[in-house]
Amino acid sequence: MTSTPPAASASAPAAQPSAAAAALPADHPGVVELFALLAYGEVAAFYRLTEEARMAPNLRGRINMASMAAAEMNHYEVLRDELERRGVDVVPAMTRYASALENYHRLTTPSTWLEALVKTYVGDALAADFYLEIADAMPGAVADVVRSVLSETGHSQFVVAEVRSAVTASDRQRHRLALWSRRLLGEAITQAQYVMADHDELVDLVMSAGGLSQITEFFDRLQQTHSTRMQELGLA
Amino acid sequence: MTSTPPAASASAPAAQPSAAAAALPADHPGVVELFALLAYGEVAAFYRLTEEARMAPNLRGRINMASMAAAEMNHYEVLRDELERRGVDVVPAMTRYASALENYHRLTTPSTWLEALVKTYVGDALAADFYLEIADAMPGAVADVVRSVLSETGHSQFVVAEVRSAVTASDRQRHRLALWSRRLLGEAITQAQYVMADHDELVDLVMSAGGLSQITEFFDRLQQTHSTRMQELGLA
């Protein structure tokens, strides 16, 4: 997941670490699962970005996509090291999350360069909102790892300029891309639910930490930060 | 270019900085050309590695290729920053080297996963030998940049184990891959000559530095380090 600023922290106060979080052990089995899920997310995003870079109209666009992809692999390596430190082989651990993440990418394959840009920006920011919300409820050392692999790298800023300029020039593009980003939101939520349904340790982690106990508020915040990003892209 | 150790420095003494090198100005116009050539090399290698990763038999192989590709982009960013510091926009500068590098990759497209692995290891090591030989004759600050972007990252060690095991099990594979690596050597030399023929500043840089003045010895060393690597891969 890249690299977009967690809009949540700017536009709405994130959940504070709960009393449950302080009590949550750093070796909770869900921690390994969370890292494995994030690790597969990084590798899947790497290959998705390099694939979508084929649609770039020029070398500069291809290079921007490659830089973002490289940042994903740097984050993957942090997660792999954390898993190794816990005696876990990253490859079999992350394979359990392959189907949900591959499904998300398969169901949201962009058909134009602008769709690819919007997906990069909005899709990854949604993932970051989701994980950072969970991180807020985790023990400090675990939260630090999650935050570092979702940290701002500044790579995606080129997306805003390019999308804004395209939708300013064409109402048709604006409507198309607004629908597209709504679809990204829907698929992300659907796949997140599948992941939770299939992985009890993860649900237990999130629930014991109290991170998503106020689930309605959480989805409200997600919608709100999504709207903020739509405005940034000129799609609101 | 990755990441393989410069075998030259282990197996044969590299050229010492000449008196000419000390006199060579760090703002020689060839320096920008050398950085631009290396920068395109990194981006081309990034996309080549991610393309060839499709042939990987499993997730572990795909991840290894992605890690090597990410290292190329990290090196690209060093070169881009060095060019920017010199007031040069990297994209137009590097575009001048697109055809030679794309031709090299087009003419050496692997048809199997083992060919892809051998190309990664041998092809990139050849490029490193070539650039490091030039670097030895450059002013210190320029040489440091060249060495840092060709530095060992340890990523390609997995190649040795996988190729050795395949060629130990099959004489047919050994012969096929030995021919393949000879072809890589030939194409690399051909494209290096095209690059030199088309870019006078680069030739002037190399010649004023005295780096390739003993051109016969240089090609002897290249052959010799190539043979060393053939032995490492079990292809000799």
CSV table of C-alpha atoms in Angstrom, one decimal:
chain,number,residue,atom,x,y,z
A,1,MET,CA,0.0,0.0,0.0
A,2,THR,CA,1.4,3.4,-0.7
A,3,SER,CA,2.3,6.3,0.4
A,4,THR,CA,-0.7,8.6,0.5
A,5,PRO,CA,-1.1,10.8,3.6
A,6,PRO,CA,-3.6,9.4,6.1
A,7,ALA,CA,-6.3,12.0,5.5
A,8,ALA,CA,-8.0,10.7,8.6
A,9,SER,CA,-5.6,12.3,10.9
A,10,ALA,CA,-6.0,15.7,9.2
A,11,SER,CA,-9.7,15.8,8.8
A,12,ALA,CA,-11.0,13.8,11.7
A,13,PRO,CA,-9.4,12.8,15.0
A,14,ALA,CA,-8.3,9.2,14.9
A,15,ALA,CA,-9.3,6.8,17.7
A,16,GLN,CA,-7.1,7.1,20.7
A,17,PRO,CA,-5.4,3.9,22.0
A,18,SER,CA,-7.9,2.3,24.3
A,19,ALA,CA,-7.2,0.7,27.7
A,20,ALA,CA,-7.6,-2.6,25.9
A,21,ALA,CA,-4.7,-1.7,23.6
A,22,ALA,CA,-2.4,-1.2,26.4
A,23,ALA,CA,-3.3,-4.7,27.7
A,24,LEU,CA,-3.0,-6.3,24.3
A,25,PRO,CA,0.2,-8.5,24.2
A,26,ALA,CA,2.6,-7.6,21.3
A,27,ASP,CA,2.8,-11.4,20.6
A,28,HIS,CA,-1.0,-11.7,20.0
A,29,PRO,CA,-1.3,-14.2,17.2
A,30,GLY,CA,-3.2,-11.7,15.2
A,31,VAL,CA,-0.1,-9.4,14.9
A,32,VAL,CA,1.6,-11.9,12.7
A,33,GLU,CA,-1.5,-12.2,10.6
A,34,LEU,CA,-1.8,-8.4,10.3
A,35,PHE,CA,1.8,-8.2,9.1
A,36,ALA,CA,1.3,-11.1,6.7
A,37,LEU,CA,-1.8,-9.4,5.2
A,38,LEU,CA,0.1,-6.1,4.8
A,39,ALA,CA,3.1,-7.9,3.3
A,40,TYR,CA,1.0,-9.5,0.6
A,41,GLY,CA,-0.7,-6.1,0.0
A,42,GLU,CA,2.7,-4.6,-0.7
A,43,VAL,CA,3.8,-7.3,-3.2
A,44,ALA,CA,0.3,-7.3,-4.9
A,45,ALA,CA,0.5,-3.5,-5.2
A,46,PHE,CA,4.0,-3.7,-6.6
A,47,TYR,CA,3.0,-5.9,-9.4
A,48,ARG,CA,-0.3,-4.1,-10.0
A,49,LEU,CA,1.6,-0.7,-10.3
A,50,THR,CA,4.1,-2.1,-12.7
A,51,GLU,CA,1.3,-3.7,-14.8
A,52,GLU,CA,-0.7,-0.5,-14.9
A,53,ALA,CA,2.4,1.5,-15.8
A,54,ARG,CA,2.0,0.1,-19.3
A,55,MET,CA,-0.8,2.5,-19.8
A,56,ALA,CA,1.4,5.5,-19.0
A,57,PRO,CA,1.4,8.0,-21.8
A,58,ASN,CA,5.2,8.7,-21.4
A,59,LEU,CA,8.4,7.8,-19.7
A,60,ARG,CA,7.8,10.2,-16.8
A,61,GLY,CA,4.6,8.5,-15.9
A,62,ARG,CA,6.2,5.0,-16.1
A,63,ILE,CA,9.0,6.2,-13.8
A,64,ASN,CA,6.6,7.6,-11.3
A,65,MET,CA,4.8,4.3,-11.1
A,66,ALA,CA,8.1,2.4,-10.8
A,67,SER,CA,9.1,4.7,-7.9
A,68,MET,CA,5.9,4.0,-6.1
A,69,ALA,CA,6.2,0.3,-6.8
A,70,ALA,CA,9.8,0.3,-5.4
A,71,ALA,CA,8.5,2.0,-2.2
A,72,GLU,CA,6.0,-0.9,-1.8
A,73,MET,CA,8.9,-3.4,-1.9
A,74,ASN,CA,10.9,-1.4,0.7
A,75,HIS,CA,7.9,-1.6,3.0
A,76,TYR,CA,7.5,-5.3,2.2
A,77,GLU,CA,11.0,-5.8,3.4
A,78,VAL,CA,10.3,-4.2,6.8
A,79,LEU,CA,7.3,-6.5,7.3
A,80,ARG,CA,9.4,-9.6,6.2
A,81,ASP,CA,12.1,-8.7,8.7
A,82,GLU,CA,9.5,-8.2,11.5
A,83,LEU,CA,7.9,-11.6,10.7
A,84,GLU,CA,11.4,-13.3,10.6
A,85,ARG,CA,12.2,-11.7,14.0
A,86,ARG,CA,9.0,-13.5,15.2
A,87,GLY,CA,10.2,-16.8,13.7
A,88,VAL,CA,7.6,-16.7,10.8
A,89,ASP,CA,8.4,-17.4,7.2
A,90,VAL,CA,6.8,-14.6,5.3
A,91,VAL,CA,5.9,-16.5,2.1
A,92,PRO,CA,3.5,-19.2,3.5
A,93,ALA,CA,2.1,-16.7,6.0
A,94,MET,CA,1.2,-14.1,3.3
A,95,THR,CA,-0.1,-16.7,0.8
A,96,ARG,CA,-3.2,-17.0,3.0
A,97,TYR,CA,-4.2,-13.5,2.0
A,98,ALA,CA,-3.6,-13.9,-1.7
A,99,SER,CA,-7.1,-14.5,-2.8
A,100,ALA,CA,-8.8,-11.5,-1.2
A,101,LEU,CA,-6.1,-9.1,-2.5
A,102,GLU,CA,-5.9,-10.6,-5.9
A,103,ASN,CA,-9.7,-10.4,-6.1
A,104,TYR,CA,-9.7,-6.8,-5.2
A,105,HIS,CA,-7.1,-6.0,-8.0
A,106,ARG,CA,-8.9,-8.2,-10.5
A,107,LEU,CA,-12.3,-6.6,-9.8
A,108,THR,CA,-10.8,-3.1,-10.1
A,109,THR,CA,-8.5,-3.4,-13.1
A,110,PRO,CA,-8.3,0.1,-14.6
A,111,SER,CA,-9.0,0.4,-18.3
A,112,THR,CA,-7.4,3.8,-18.7
A,113,TRP,CA,-4.3,5.6,-17.4
A,114,LEU,CA,-6.5,8.1,-15.4
A,115,GLU,CA,-8.4,5.2,-13.8
A,116,ALA,CA,-5.0,3.7,-12.9
A,117,LEU,CA,-4.0,7.0,-11.3
A,118,VAL,CA,-7.2,7.3,-9.3
A,119,LYS,CA,-6.9,3.8,-8.1
A,120,THR,CA,-3.4,4.4,-6.9
A,121,TYR,CA,-4.4,7.4,-5.0
A,122,VAL,CA,-7.8,6.5,-3.6
A,123,GLY,CA,-7.5,2.8,-3.2
A,124,ASP,CA,-4.2,2.9,-1.4
A,125,ALA,CA,-5.4,5.8,0.8
A,126,LEU,CA,-8.4,3.7,1.8
A,127,ALA,CA,-6.2,0.8,2.8
A,128,ALA,CA,-4.0,3.2,4.8
A,129,ASP,CA,-7.1,4.7,6.6
A,130,PHE,CA,-8.2,1.2,7.5
A,131,TYR,CA,-4.9,-0.1,8.7
A,132,LEU,CA,-4.0,3.1,10.6
A,133,GLU,CA,-7.3,3.0,12.4
A,134,ILE,CA,-6.4,-0.5,13.6
A,135,ALA,CA,-2.8,0.6,14.4
A,136,ASP,CA,-4.2,3.2,16.8
A,137,ALA,CA,-5.5,0.5,19.0
A,138,MET,CA,-2.3,-1.7,18.9
A,139,PRO,CA,0.6,-1.9,21.3
A,140,GLY,CA,3.2,0.7,20.5
A,141,ALA,CA,5.8,-1.4,18.8
A,142,VAL,CA,3.3,-3.0,16.5
A,143,ALA,CA,1.6,0.3,15.7
A,144,ASP,CA,5.0,1.8,14.8
A,145,VAL,CA,5.6,-1.0,12.2
A,146,VAL,CA,2.2,-0.5,10.7
A,147,ARG,CA,2.6,3.3,10.5
A,148,SER,CA,6.1,3.1,9.0
A,149,VAL,CA,5.0,0.8,6.1
A,150,LEU,CA,2.0,3.1,5.4
A,151,SER,CA,4.0,6.3,5.7
A,152,GLU,CA,3.9,9.2,3.3
A,153,THR,CA,6.6,9.0,0.7
A,154,GLY,CA,5.3,11.9,-1.4
A,155,HIS,CA,5.3,9.8,-4.5
A,156,SER,CA,1.6,10.0,-5.2
A,157,GLN,CA,1.4,13.8,-5.4
A,158,PHE,CA,1.9,13.7,-9.2
A,159,VAL,CA,-1.5,11.9,-9.3
A,160,VAL,CA,-3.4,14.9,-8.0
A,161,ALA,CA,-2.0,17.3,-10.6
A,162,GLU,CA,-2.7,15.0,-13.5
A,163,VAL,CA,-6.2,13.9,-12.5
A,164,ARG,CA,-7.3,17.5,-11.6
A,165,SER,CA,-6.1,18.8,-15.0
A,166,ALA,CA,-7.9,16.0,-16.8
A,167,VAL,CA,-11.3,16.4,-15.0
A,168,THR,CA,-11.1,20.2,-15.2
A,169,ALA,CA,-10.9,19.8,-19.0
A,170,SER,CA,-13.8,17.3,-19.3
A,171,ASP,CA,-17.0,16.8,-17.4
A,172,ARG,CA,-17.4,13.4,-18.9
A,173,GLN,CA,-14.1,12.3,-17.4
A,174,ARG,CA,-15.1,13.8,-14.0
A,175,HIS,CA,-18.3,11.7,-13.9
A,176,ARG,CA,-16.6,8.6,-15.1
A,177,LEU,CA,-13.8,8.9,-12.5
A,178,ALA,CA,-16.2,9.7,-9.7
A,179,LEU,CA,-18.2,6.5,-10.4
A,180,TRP,CA,-14.9,4.6,-10.7
A,181,SER,CA,-13.8,5.8,-7.3
A,182,ARG,CA,-17.1,4.9,-5.7
A,183,ARG,CA,-16.6,1.4,-7.1
A,184,LEU,CA,-13.1,1.3,-5.6
A,185,LEU,CA,-14.6,2.1,-2.2
A,186,GLY,CA,-17.2,-0.6,-2.5
A,187,GLU,CA,-14.8,-3.3,-3.6
A,188,ALA,CA,-12.3,-2.4,-0.8
A,189,ILE,CA,-15.0,-2.7,1.9
A,190,THR,CA,-16.3,-6.0,0.4
A,191,GLN,CA,-12.8,-7.6,0.3
A,192,ALA,CA,-12.0,-6.3,3.8
A,193,GLN,CA,-15.1,-8.1,5.0
A,194,TYR,CA,-14.0,-11.3,3.3
A,195,VAL,CA,-10.6,-11.1,4.9
A,196,MET,CA,-12.1,-10.7,8.3
A,197,ALA,CA,-14.6,-13.5,7.8
A,198,ASP,CA,-11.8,-15.9,6.9
A,199,HIS,CA,-9.2,-15.0,9.6
A,200,ASP,CA,-10.3,-15.4,13.2
A,201,GLU,CA,-7.0,-14.3,14.7
A,202,LEU,CA,-7.3,-11.0,12.9
A,203,VAL,CA,-10.9,-10.4,14.0
A,204,ASP,CA,-9.8,-11.3,17.6
A,205,LEU,CA,-6.9,-8.9,17.4
A,206,VAL,CA,-9.1,-6.0,16.2
A,207,MET,CA,-11.8,-6.7,18.6
A,208,SER,CA,-9.6,-7.2,21.7
A,209,ALA,CA,-7.9,-4.0,20.9
A,210,GLY,CA,-11.2,-2.3,20.7
A,211,GLY,CA,-10.1,-0.7,17.5
A,212,LEU,CA,-13.2,-1.3,15.5
A,213,SER,CA,-15.7,-1.5,18.3
A,214,GLN,CA,-17.3,1.6,17.2
A,215,ILE,CA,-17.7,0.2,13.7
A,216,THR,CA,-20.4,2.6,12.5
A,217,GLU,CA,-18.2,5.6,13.4
A,218,PHE,CA,-15.3,4.0,11.6
A,219,PHE,CA,-17.2,3.6,8.4
A,220,ASP,CA,-18.4,7.2,8.7
A,221,ARG,CA,-14.9,8.4,9.0
A,222,LEU,CA,-13.8,6.2,6.0
A,223,GLN,CA,-16.6,7.8,3.9
A,224,GLN,CA,-15.6,11.3,5.1
A,225,THR,CA,-11.9,10.9,4.2
A,226,HIS,CA,-12.9,9.4,0.9
A,227,SER,CA,-15.0,12.5,0.2
A,228,THR,CA,-12.0,14.7,1.1
A,229,ARG,CA,-9.9,12.9,-1.4
A,230,MET,CA,-12.6,13.2,-4.1
A,231,GLN,CA,-12.3,17.0,-3.6
A,232,GLU,CA,-8.5,16.9,-3.8
A,233,LEU,CA,-8.8,15.2,-7.1
A,234,GLY,CA,-11.5,17.5,-8.4
A,235,LEU,CA,-14.1,14.7,-8.4
A,236,ALA,CA,-16.5,15.9,-5.8
B,1,MET,CA,21.9,-2.5,-13.1
B,2,THR,CA,22.0,-4.7,-10.1
B,3,SER,CA,23.7,-5.6,-7.4
B,4,THR,CA,26.2,-8.4,-8.3
B,5,PRO,CA,29.6,-8.0,-6.8
B,6,PRO,CA,32.2,-6.6,-9.2
B,7,ALA,CA,34.1,-9.8,-9.8
B,8,ALA,CA,36.8,-7.7,-11.4
B,9,SER,CA,38.1,-6.4,-8.1
B,10,ALA,CA,38.4,-9.9,-6.7
B,11,SER,CA,39.9,-11.7,-9.6
B,12,ALA,CA,42.0,-9.1,-11.4
B,13,PRO,CA,43.3,-5.8,-10.2
B,14,ALA,CA,41.2,-2.9,-11.5
B,15,ALA,CA,42.9,0.0,-13.3
B,16,GLN,CA,44.3,2.6,-10.9
B,17,PRO,CA,43.1,6.2,-11.2
B,18,SER,CA,45.4,7.7,-13.8
B,19,ALA,CA,47.1,11.1,-13.7
B,20,ALA,CA,44.5,12.1,-16.3
B,21,ALA,CA,41.7,11.2,-13.9
B,22,ALA,CA,43.0,13.6,-11.2
B,23,ALA,CA,42.9,16.3,-13.8
B,24,LEU,CA,39.5,15.5,-15.2
B,25,PRO,CA,37.0,18.1,-14.1
B,26,ALA,CA,33.9,16.8,-12.2
B,27,ASP,CA,31.7,19.0,-14.4
B,28,HIS,CA,33.0,17.4,-17.6
B,29,PRO,CA,29.9,17.2,-19.9
B,30,GLY,CA,30.4,13.4,-20.1
B,31,VAL,CA,29.6,13.0,-16.4
B,32,VAL,CA,26.0,14.0,-17.0
B,33,GLU,CA,25.8,11.6,-20.0
B,34,LEU,CA,27.2,8.8,-17.9
B,35,PHE,CA,24.7,9.4,-15.1
B,36,ALA,CA,21.8,9.6,-17.7
B,37,LEU,CA,22.9,6.3,-19.3
B,38,LEU,CA,23.1,4.6,-15.9
B,39,ALA,CA,19.7,6.1,-15.0
B,40,TYR,CA,18.0,4.7,-18.1
B,41,GLY,CA,19.7,1.4,-17.4
B,42,GLU,CA,18.1,1.3,-13.9
B,43,VAL,CA,14.6,2.0,-15.2
B,44,ALA,CA,15.0,-0.4,-18.1
B,45,ALA,CA,16.2,-3.1,-15.7
B,46,PHE,CA,13.3,-2.4,-13.4
B,47,TYR,CA,10.7,-3.1,-16.1
B,48,ARG,CA,12.7,-6.0,-17.5
B,49,LEU,CA,12.9,-7.7,-14.1
B,50,THR,CA,9.2,-7.2,-13.4
B,51,GLU,CA,8.3,-8.5,-16.8
B,52,GLU,CA,10.5,-11.6,-16.5
B,53,ALA,CA,9.1,-12.3,-13.0
B,54,ARG,CA,6.0,-13.6,-14.8
B,55,MET,CA,8.0,-16.7,-15.5
B,56,ALA,CA,8.8,-17.3,-11.9
B,57,PRO,CA,7.5,-20.8,-10.8
B,58,ASN,CA,6.3,-19.5,-7.4
B,59,LEU,CA,5.7,-16.5,-5.2
B,60,ARG,CA,9.2,-16.6,-3.7
B,61,GLY,CA,10.8,-16.2,-7.1
B,62,ARG,CA,8.4,-13.3,-7.9
B,63,ILE,CA,9.3,-11.6,-4.7
B,64,ASN,CA,13.1,-12.0,-5.3
B,65,MET,CA,12.7,-10.4,-8.7
B,66,ALA,CA,10.5,-7.6,-7.2
B,67,SER,CA,13.2,-6.9,-4.5
B,68,MET,CA,15.9,-6.6,-7.2
B,69,ALA,CA,13.7,-4.4,-9.3
B,70,ALA,CA,13.1,-2.1,-6.3
B,71,ALA,CA,16.8,-1.8,-5.7
B,72,GLU,CA,17.2,-0.6,-9.3
B,73,MET,CA,14.7,2.2,-8.7
B,74,ASN,CA,16.5,3.2,-5.4
B,75,HIS,CA,19.6,3.6,-7.5
B,76,TYR,CA,17.7,5.5,-10.2
B,77,GLU,CA,16.7,8.0,-7.5
B,78,VAL,CA,20.3,8.6,-6.6
B,79,LEU,CA,21.2,9.3,-10.2
B,80,ARG,CA,18.2,11.5,-10.7
B,81,ASP,CA,19.1,13.6,-7.6
B,82,GLU,CA,22.8,13.9,-8.9
B,83,LEU,CA,21.5,15.1,-12.3
B,84,GLU,CA,19.1,17.6,-10.6
B,85,ARG,CA,21.9,18.9,-8.5
B,86,ARG,CA,23.7,19.6,-11.8
B,87,GLY,CA,20.6,21.4,-13.2
B,88,VAL,CA,19.7,18.5,-15.6
B,89,ASP,CA,16.2,17.1,-16.0
B,90,VAL,CA,16.7,13.4,-15.9
B,91,VAL,CA,13.9,12.3,-18.3
B,92,PRO,CA,15.0,14.1,-21.5
B,93,ALA,CA,18.7,13.3,-20.7
B,94,MET,CA,18.1,9.6,-20.2
B,95,THR,CA,15.8,9.3,-23.2
B,96,ARG,CA,18.9,9.6,-25.5
B,97,TYR,CA,20.0,6.2,-24.2
B,98,ALA,CA,16.7,4.4,-24.6
B,99,SER,CA,17.3,2.7,-28.0
B,100,ALA,CA,20.6,1.0,-27.1
B,101,LEU,CA,19.3,-0.3,-23.8
B,102,GLU,CA,15.9,-1.3,-25.1
B,103,ASN,CA,17.6,-3.1,-28.0
B,104,TYR,CA,19.8,-5.0,-25.6
B,105,HIS,CA,16.8,-6.2,-23.6
B,106,ARG,CA,14.8,-6.9,-26.8
B,107,LEU,CA,17.6,-9.0,-28.3
B,108,THR,CA,18.1,-10.9,-25.0
B,109,THR,CA,14.5,-11.7,-24.0
B,110,PRO,CA,14.7,-14.9,-21.9
B,111,SER,CA,12.3,-17.7,-22.9
B,112,THR,CA,12.6,-19.6,-19.6
B,113,TRP,CA,12.8,-18.7,-15.9
B,114,LEU,CA,16.4,-20.1,-15.8
B,115,GLU,CA,17.4,-17.9,-18.8
B,116,ALA,CA,15.9,-14.9,-16.9
B,117,LEU,CA,17.9,-15.8,-13.8
B,118,VAL,CA,21.2,-16.1,-15.8
B,119,LYS,CA,20.5,-12.9,-17.5
B,120,THR,CA,20.0,-11.1,-14.2
B,121,TYR,CA,23.2,-12.4,-12.8
B,122,VAL,CA,25.5,-12.3,-15.8
B,123,GLY,CA,24.1,-9.4,-17.7
B,124,ASP,CA,24.1,-7.0,-14.8
B,125,ALA,CA,27.5,-8.1,-13.6
B,126,LEU,CA,28.9,-7.3,-17.0
B,127,ALA,CA,27.4,-3.9,-16.9
B,128,ALA,CA,28.8,-3.4,-13.4
B,129,ASP,CA,32.3,-4.5,-14.6
B,130,PHE,CA,32.1,-2.0,-17.5
B,131,TYR,CA,30.9,1.0,-15.4
B,132,LEU,CA,33.2,0.3,-12.5
B,133,GLU,CA,36.2,0.1,-14.8
B,134,ILE,CA,35.2,3.6,-16.1
B,135,ALA,CA,34.6,4.8,-12.5
B,136,ASP,CA,38.2,3.9,-11.5
B,137,ALA,CA,39.4,6.6,-13.9
B,138,MET,CA,36.9,9.3,-12.8
B,139,PRO,CA,37.2,12.1,-10.2
B,140,GLY,CA,36.4,10.9,-6.7
B,141,ALA,CA,32.9,12.3,-6.3
B,142,VAL,CA,31.8,11.0,-9.6
B,143,ALA,CA,33.3,7.6,-9.0
B,144,ASP,CA,31.5,7.4,-5.6
B,145,VAL,CA,28.1,7.9,-7.3
B,146,VAL,CA,28.8,5.2,-9.9
B,147,ARG,CA,30.0,2.7,-7.3
B,148,SER,CA,27.1,3.4,-5.0
B,149,VAL,CA,24.5,2.7,-7.7
B,150,LEU,CA,26.3,-0.5,-8.7
B,151,SER,CA,26.9,-1.7,-5.2
B,152,GLU,CA,26.3,-5.2,-3.9
B,153,THR,CA,22.9,-5.6,-2.4
B,154,GLY,CA,23.0,-9.3,-1.9
B,155,HIS,CA,19.7,-9.8,-3.8
B,156,SER,CA,21.2,-11.9,-6.6
B,157,GLN,CA,22.7,-14.6,-4.5
B,158,PHE,CA,19.5,-16.7,-4.8
B,159,VAL,CA,20.2,-16.9,-8.5
B,160,VAL,CA,23.4,-18.9,-8.0
B,161,ALA,CA,21.7,-21.6,-5.9
B,162,GLU,CA,18.8,-22.0,-8.3
B,163,VAL,CA,20.9,-22.1,-11.5
B,164,ARG,CA,23.6,-24.5,-10.0
B,165,SER,CA,20.9,-26.9,-8.9
B,166,ALA,CA,19.3,-26.9,-12.3
B,167,VAL,CA,22.5,-27.4,-14.3
B,168,THR,CA,23.8,-30.1,-11.9
B,169,ALA,CA,20.6,-32.0,-12.6
B,170,SER,CA,20.8,-31.6,-16.4
B,171,ASP,CA,23.6,-31.5,-18.9
B,172,ARG,CA,21.2,-30.2,-21.6
B,173,GLN,CA,20.4,-27.2,-19.4
B,174,ARG,CA,24.1,-26.6,-18.7
B,175,HIS,CA,24.9,-26.4,-22.4
B,176,ARG,CA,21.8,-24.3,-23.2
B,177,LEU,CA,22.6,-21.8,-20.5
B,178,ALA,CA,26.3,-21.6,-21.3
B,179,LEU,CA,25.4,-20.7,-24.9
B,180,TRP,CA,22.8,-18.2,-23.6
B,181,SER,CA,25.4,-16.5,-21.4
B,182,ARG,CA,27.8,-16.2,-24.3
B,183,ARG,CA,25.0,-14.5,-26.3
B,184,LEU,CA,24.5,-12.1,-23.4
B,185,LEU,CA,28.2,-11.2,-23.4
B,186,GLY,CA,28.1,-10.6,-27.2
B,187,GLU,CA,25.0,-8.4,-27.2
B,188,ALA,CA,26.3,-6.4,-24.2
B,189,ILE,CA,29.5,-5.6,-26.0
B,190,THR,CA,27.7,-4.8,-29.3
B,191,GLN,CA,25.3,-2.3,-27.6
B,192,ALA,CA,28.1,-0.7,-25.6
B,193,GLN,CA,29.8,0.0,-28.9
B,194,TYR,CA,26.6,1.6,-30.3
B,195,VAL,CA,26.3,3.8,-27.2
B,196,MET,CA,29.9,5.0,-27.6
B,197,ALA,CA,29.5,5.5,-31.3
B,198,ASP,CA,26.5,7.8,-30.7
B,199,HIS,CA,27.7,9.8,-27.8
B,200,ASP,CA,30.8,11.9,-28.2
B,201,GLU,CA,30.8,13.4,-24.7
B,202,LEU,CA,30.9,9.9,-23.3
B,203,VAL,CA,33.8,8.8,-25.5
B,204,ASP,CA,35.6,12.0,-24.6
B,205,LEU,CA,35.1,11.4,-20.9
B,206,VAL,CA,36.3,7.9,-21.0
B,207,MET,CA,39.3,8.7,-23.2
B,208,SER,CA,40.4,11.8,-21.3
B,209,ALA,CA,40.2,9.8,-18.1
B,210,GLY,CA,42.5,7.2,-19.7
B,211,GLY,CA,40.0,4.6,-18.4
B,212,LEU,CA,39.8,2.5,-21.5
B,213,SER,CA,43.1,3.5,-23.1
B,214,GLN,CA,44.3,0.0,-22.6
B,215,ILE,CA,41.2,-1.3,-24.4
B,216,THR,CA,42.6,-4.8,-25.2
B,217,GLU,CA,43.4,-5.4,-21.5
B,218,PHE,CA,40.0,-4.2,-20.6
B,219,PHE,CA,38.2,-6.7,-22.8
B,220,ASP,CA,40.5,-9.4,-21.5
B,221,ARG,CA,39.5,-8.7,-18.0
B,222,LEU,CA,35.8,-8.6,-19.0
B,223,GLN,CA,36.2,-12.1,-20.5
B,224,GLN,CA,38.0,-13.3,-17.5
B,225,THR,CA,35.4,-12.1,-14.9
B,226,HIS,CA,32.7,-13.5,-17.2
B,227,SER,CA,34.4,-16.9,-17.0
B,228,THR,CA,34.6,-16.6,-13.2
B,229,ARG,CA,30.9,-16.1,-13.1
B,230,MET,CA,30.3,-19.0,-15.4
B,231,GLN,CA,32.1,-21.2,-12.9
B,232,GLU,CA,30.0,-19.8,-10.0
B,233,LEU,CA,26.8,-20.8,-11.9
B,234,GLY,CA,28.2,-24.2,-12.7
B,235,LEU,CA,28.2,-23.3,-16.4
B,236,ALA,CA,31.9,-23.5,-17.1
